[in-house]
Short mmCIF file of C-alpha atoms and ligand atoms in Angstrom, two decimals:
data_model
loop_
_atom_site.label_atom_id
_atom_site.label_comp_id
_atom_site.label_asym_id
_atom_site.label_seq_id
_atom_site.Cartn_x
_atom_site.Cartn_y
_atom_site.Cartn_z
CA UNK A 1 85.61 12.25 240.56
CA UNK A 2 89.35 13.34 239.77
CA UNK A 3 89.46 16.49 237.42
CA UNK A 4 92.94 17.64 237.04
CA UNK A 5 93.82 20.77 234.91
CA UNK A 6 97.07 22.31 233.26
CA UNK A 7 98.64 20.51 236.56
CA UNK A 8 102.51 21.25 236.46
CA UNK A 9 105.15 21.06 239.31
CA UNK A 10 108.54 22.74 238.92
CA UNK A 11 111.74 22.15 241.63
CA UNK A 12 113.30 25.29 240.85
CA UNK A 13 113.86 25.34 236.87
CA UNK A 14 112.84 21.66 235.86
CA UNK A 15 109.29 20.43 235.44
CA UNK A 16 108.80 17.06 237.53
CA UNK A 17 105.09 17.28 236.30
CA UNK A 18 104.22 19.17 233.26
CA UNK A 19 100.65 20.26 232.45
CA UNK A 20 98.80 17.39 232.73
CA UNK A 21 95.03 17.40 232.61
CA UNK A 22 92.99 14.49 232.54
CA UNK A 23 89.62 13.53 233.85
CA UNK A 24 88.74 10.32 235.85
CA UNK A 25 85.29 8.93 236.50
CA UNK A 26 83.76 7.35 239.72
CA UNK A 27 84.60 3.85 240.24
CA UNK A 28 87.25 3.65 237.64
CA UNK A 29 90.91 2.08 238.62
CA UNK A 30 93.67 4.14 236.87
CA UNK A 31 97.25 2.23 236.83
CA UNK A 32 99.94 5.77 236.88
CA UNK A 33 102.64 3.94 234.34
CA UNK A 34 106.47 5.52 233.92
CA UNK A 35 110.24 4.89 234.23
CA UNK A 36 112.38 5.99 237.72
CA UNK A 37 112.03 9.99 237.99
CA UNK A 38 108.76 10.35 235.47
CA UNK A 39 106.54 12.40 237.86
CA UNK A 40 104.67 9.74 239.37
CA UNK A 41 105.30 10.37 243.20
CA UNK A 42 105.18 14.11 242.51
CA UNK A 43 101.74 14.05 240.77
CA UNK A 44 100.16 11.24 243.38
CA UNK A 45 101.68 14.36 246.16
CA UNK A 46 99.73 16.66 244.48
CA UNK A 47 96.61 15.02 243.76
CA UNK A 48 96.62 14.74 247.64
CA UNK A 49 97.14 18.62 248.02
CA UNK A 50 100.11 18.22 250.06
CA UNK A 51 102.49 19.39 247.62
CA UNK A 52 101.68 22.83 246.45
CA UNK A 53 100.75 22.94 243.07
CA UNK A 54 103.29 25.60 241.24
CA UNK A 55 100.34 26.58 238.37
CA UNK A 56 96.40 24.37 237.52
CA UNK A 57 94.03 22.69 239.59
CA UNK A 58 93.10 19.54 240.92
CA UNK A 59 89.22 18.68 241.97
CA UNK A 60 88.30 15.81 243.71
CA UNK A 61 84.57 15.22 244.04
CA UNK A 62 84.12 17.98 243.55
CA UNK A 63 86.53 20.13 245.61
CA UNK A 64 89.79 21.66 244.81
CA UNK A 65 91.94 20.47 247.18
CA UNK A 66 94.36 23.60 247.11
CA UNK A 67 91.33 25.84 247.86
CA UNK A 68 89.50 23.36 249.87
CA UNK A 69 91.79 21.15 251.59
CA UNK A 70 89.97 20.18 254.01
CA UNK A 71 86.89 19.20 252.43
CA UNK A 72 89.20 17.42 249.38
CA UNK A 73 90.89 15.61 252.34
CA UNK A 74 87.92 14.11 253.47
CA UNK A 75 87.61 12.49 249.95
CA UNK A 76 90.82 10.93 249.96
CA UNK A 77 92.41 7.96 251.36
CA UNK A 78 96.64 8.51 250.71
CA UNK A 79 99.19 5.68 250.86
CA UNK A 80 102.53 7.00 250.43
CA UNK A 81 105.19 5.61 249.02
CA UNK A 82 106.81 4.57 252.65
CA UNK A 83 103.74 3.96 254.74
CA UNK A 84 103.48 6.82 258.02
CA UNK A 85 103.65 4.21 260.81
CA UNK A 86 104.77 4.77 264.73
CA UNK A 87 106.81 2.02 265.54
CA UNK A 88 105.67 2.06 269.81
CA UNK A 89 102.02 1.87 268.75
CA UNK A 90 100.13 -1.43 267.80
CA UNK A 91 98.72 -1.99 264.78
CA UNK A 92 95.49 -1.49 266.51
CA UNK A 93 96.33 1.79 267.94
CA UNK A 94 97.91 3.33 264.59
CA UNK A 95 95.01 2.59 263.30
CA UNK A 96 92.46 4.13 265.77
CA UNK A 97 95.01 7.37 265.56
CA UNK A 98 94.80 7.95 261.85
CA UNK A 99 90.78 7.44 262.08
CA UNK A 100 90.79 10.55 264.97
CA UNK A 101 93.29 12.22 262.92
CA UNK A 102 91.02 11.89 260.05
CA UNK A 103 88.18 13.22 262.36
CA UNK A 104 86.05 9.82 262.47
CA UNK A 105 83.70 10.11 265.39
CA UNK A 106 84.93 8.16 268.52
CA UNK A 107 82.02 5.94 268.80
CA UNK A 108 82.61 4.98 265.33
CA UNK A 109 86.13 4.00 265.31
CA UNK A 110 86.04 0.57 267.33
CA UNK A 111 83.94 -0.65 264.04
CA UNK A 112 85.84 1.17 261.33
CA UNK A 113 89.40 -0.20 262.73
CA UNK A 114 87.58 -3.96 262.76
CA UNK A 115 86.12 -2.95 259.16
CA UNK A 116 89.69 -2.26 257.14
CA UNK A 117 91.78 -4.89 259.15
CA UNK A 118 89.27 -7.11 258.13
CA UNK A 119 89.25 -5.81 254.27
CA UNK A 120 93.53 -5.42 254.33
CA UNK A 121 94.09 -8.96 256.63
CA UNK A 122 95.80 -7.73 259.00
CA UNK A 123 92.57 -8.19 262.08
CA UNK A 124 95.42 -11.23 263.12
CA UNK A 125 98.10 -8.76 264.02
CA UNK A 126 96.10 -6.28 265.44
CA UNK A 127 97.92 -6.18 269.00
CA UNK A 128 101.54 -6.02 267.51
CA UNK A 129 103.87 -3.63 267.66
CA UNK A 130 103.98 -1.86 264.07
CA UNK A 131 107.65 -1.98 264.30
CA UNK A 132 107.98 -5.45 264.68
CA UNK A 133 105.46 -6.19 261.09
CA UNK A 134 107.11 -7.88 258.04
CA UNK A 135 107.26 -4.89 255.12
CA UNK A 136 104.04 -6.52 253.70
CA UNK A 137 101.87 -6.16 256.46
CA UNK A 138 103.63 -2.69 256.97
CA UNK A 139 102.32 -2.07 253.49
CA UNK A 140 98.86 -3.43 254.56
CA UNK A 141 98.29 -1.48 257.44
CA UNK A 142 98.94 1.32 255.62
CA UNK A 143 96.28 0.56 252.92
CA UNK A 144 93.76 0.01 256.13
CA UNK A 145 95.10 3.41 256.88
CA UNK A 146 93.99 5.05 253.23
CA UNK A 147 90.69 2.90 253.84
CA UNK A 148 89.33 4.56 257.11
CA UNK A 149 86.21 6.89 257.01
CA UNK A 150 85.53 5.10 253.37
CA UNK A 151 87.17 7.61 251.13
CA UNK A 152 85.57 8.54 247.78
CA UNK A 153 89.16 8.35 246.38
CA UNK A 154 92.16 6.01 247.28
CA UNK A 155 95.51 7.07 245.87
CA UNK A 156 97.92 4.70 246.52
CA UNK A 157 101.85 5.03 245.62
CA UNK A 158 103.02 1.48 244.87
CA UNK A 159 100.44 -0.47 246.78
CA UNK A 160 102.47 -3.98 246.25
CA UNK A 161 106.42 -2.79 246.68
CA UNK A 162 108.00 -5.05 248.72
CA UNK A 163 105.01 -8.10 248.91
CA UNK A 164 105.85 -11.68 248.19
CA UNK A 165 104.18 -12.87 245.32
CA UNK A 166 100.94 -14.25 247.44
CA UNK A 167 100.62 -10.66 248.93
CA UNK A 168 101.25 -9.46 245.84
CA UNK A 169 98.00 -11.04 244.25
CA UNK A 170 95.80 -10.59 247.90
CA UNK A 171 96.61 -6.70 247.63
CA UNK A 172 95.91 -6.69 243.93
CA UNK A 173 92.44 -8.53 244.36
CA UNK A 174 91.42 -5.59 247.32
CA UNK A 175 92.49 -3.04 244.79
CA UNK A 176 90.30 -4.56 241.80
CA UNK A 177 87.76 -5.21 244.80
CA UNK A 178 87.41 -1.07 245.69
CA UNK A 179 87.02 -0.66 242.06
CA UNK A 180 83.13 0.90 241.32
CA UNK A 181 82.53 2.19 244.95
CA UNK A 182 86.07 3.85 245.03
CA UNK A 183 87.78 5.41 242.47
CA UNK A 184 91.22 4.18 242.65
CA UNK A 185 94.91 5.78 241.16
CA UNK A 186 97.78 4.02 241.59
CA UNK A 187 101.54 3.96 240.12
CA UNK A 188 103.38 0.92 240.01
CA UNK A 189 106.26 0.36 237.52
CA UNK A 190 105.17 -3.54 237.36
CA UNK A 191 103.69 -3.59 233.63
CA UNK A 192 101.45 -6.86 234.95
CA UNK A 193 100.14 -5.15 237.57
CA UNK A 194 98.59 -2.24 236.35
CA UNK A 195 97.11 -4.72 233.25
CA UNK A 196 95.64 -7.14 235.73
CA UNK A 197 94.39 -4.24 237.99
CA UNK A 198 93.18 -0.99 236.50
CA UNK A 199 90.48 -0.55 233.94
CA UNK A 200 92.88 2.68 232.09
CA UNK A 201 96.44 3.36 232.22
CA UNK A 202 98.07 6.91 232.47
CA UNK A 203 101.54 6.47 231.13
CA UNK A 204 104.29 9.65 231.98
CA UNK A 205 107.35 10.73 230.78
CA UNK A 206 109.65 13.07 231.93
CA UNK A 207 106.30 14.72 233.91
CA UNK A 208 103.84 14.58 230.54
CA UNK A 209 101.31 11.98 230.02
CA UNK A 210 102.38 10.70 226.81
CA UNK A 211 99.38 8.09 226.99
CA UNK A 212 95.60 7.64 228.99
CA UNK A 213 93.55 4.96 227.93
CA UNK A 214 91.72 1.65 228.20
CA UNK A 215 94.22 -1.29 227.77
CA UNK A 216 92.10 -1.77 224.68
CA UNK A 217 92.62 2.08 223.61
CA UNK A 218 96.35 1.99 223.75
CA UNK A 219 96.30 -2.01 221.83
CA UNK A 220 94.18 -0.47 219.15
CA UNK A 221 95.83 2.42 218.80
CA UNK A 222 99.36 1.05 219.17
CA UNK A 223 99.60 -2.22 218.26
CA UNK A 224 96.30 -1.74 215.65
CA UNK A 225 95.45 -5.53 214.18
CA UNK A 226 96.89 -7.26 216.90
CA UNK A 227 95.35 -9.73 219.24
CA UNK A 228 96.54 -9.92 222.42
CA UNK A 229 94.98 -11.89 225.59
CA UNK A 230 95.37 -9.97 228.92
CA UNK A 231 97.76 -13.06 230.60
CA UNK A 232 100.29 -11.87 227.88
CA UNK A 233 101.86 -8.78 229.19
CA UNK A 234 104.54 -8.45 226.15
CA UNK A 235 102.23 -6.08 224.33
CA UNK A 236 102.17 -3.74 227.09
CA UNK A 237 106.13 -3.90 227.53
CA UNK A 238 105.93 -3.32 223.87
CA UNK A 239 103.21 -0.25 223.90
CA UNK A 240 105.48 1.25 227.33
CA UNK A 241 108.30 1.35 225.28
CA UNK A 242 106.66 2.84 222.02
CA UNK A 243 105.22 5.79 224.66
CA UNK A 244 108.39 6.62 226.70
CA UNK A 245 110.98 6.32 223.78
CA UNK A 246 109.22 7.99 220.89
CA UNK A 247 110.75 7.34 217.76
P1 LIG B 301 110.27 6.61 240.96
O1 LIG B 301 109.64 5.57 240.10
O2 LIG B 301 111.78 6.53 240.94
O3 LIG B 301 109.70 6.69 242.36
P2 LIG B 301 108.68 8.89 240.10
O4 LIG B 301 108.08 8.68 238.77
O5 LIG B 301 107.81 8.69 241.29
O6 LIG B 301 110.01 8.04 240.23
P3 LIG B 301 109.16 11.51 241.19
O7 LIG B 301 109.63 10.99 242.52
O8 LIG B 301 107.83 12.12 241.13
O9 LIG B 301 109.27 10.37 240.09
O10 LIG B 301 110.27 12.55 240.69
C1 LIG B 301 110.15 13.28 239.47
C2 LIG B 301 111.33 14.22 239.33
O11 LIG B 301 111.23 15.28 240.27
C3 LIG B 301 112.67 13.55 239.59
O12 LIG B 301 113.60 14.08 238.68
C4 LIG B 301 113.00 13.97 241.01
O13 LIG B 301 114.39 14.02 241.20
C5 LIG B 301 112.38 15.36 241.09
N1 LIG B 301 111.95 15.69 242.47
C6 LIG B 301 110.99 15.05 243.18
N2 LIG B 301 110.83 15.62 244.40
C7 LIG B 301 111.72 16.64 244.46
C8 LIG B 301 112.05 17.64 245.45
N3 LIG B 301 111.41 17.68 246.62
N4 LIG B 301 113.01 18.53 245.14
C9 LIG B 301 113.66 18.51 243.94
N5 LIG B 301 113.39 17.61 242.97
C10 LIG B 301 112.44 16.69 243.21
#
């Protein structure tokens, strides 16, 4: 669903991403792992197509989405790091304004708007102003945002920043809920998180993946003869730190 080759972006003479290429299948939830300034932002920007690659490719089902932006777009549901919301519209109406922006037929978007407030909870705030929202339903409109039209594809850049704890786990149950009909990448730098949530983990440093695998994959191949139950996050503190400070 995501094939990304030789990607690499460079602000004049430093790589923020460097080369990465990596394949993700349909359905699959992909945790994007790293310390402050590791490429994670940039590489969600360009997965989008936003952000102009400066040399590889990125396909999403199918589509290049340099080459065929709008057709990638279609595919993609994109929460940003600080979600895009107009403070003098409702909830309601930021909504139904994404979904034309996204070119949703009218006639469908009464039903689509009901169908992601419903999925995100936030159908109880739909008349509000968005600038008068706590952060965490800011944060959940904008994931109802990424939702509309159904996407293929949801990249989302730190889904949970910003929640309380009990929004923490609602938003991380949706995610692990889109898993199989969407394919799902998300960073986070919350270690639990991305174990609890994604089925693989892409770990960067300094803009190169210095790790992509199952949580099993990196155990076995890190911390080989170890058993580890996924409630005890140590290990993956412990496998972070053996991939972003190698000896
Ligand atoms: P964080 O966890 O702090 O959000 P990140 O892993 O998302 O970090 P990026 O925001 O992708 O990291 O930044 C990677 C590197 O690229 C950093 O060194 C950053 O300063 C640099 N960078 C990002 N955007 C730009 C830009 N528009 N111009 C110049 N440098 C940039």
């Amino acid at each position: 669903m995501i094939e990304v080759s030789g990607l690499t972006k460079r602000f004049r003479d430093r790589a923020a991403v460097d080369d990465l290429t990596f394949r993700i299948a349909r359905g699959e939830v992909v945790g994007l792992l790293g310390p402050n300034g590791a490429g994670k932002t940039t590489t969600l920007r360009l997965l989008t197509g936003f952000l102009p690659a400066t040399a590889g490719s990125v396909r999403v089902a199918g589509f290049d989405v340099f080459e065929e932006p709008r057709q990638a777009r279609r595919r993609i549901g994109y929460l940003p790091e600080v979600p895009p919301l107009y403070d003098a519209m409702t909830v309601r109406g930021q909504l139904r304004f994404a979904a034309e922006l996204k070119g949703l037929r009218r006639a469908l978007l009464p039903a689509e708007v009901d169908r992601v407030s419903r999925l995100t909870g936030v159908n109880g705030v739909l008349d509000r102003l968005t600038v008068n929202l706590s952060k965490g339903f800011r944060q959940r409109v904008g994931i109802a945002q990424a939702l509309l039209g159904d996407p293929d594809v949801l990249i989302l850049d730190e889904p949970t920043v910003g929640l309380d704890p009990i929004q923490i786990r609602e938003v991380r149950d949706l995610i692990r809920s889109l898993g199989g009909r969407h394919t799902v990448i998300l960073s986070s730098h919350v270690l639990p998180e991305v174990a609890m949530t994604c089925s693989k983990v892409l770990v960067l440093n300094a803009g190169r993946m210095v790790g992509f695998d199952t949580l099993d994959g990196l155990i076995a191949r890190h911390l080989p003869g170890r058993t580890v139950t996924l409630d005890d996050i140590a290990f993956l503190e412990e496998i972070f730190g053996k991939l972003v400070i190698p000896a």
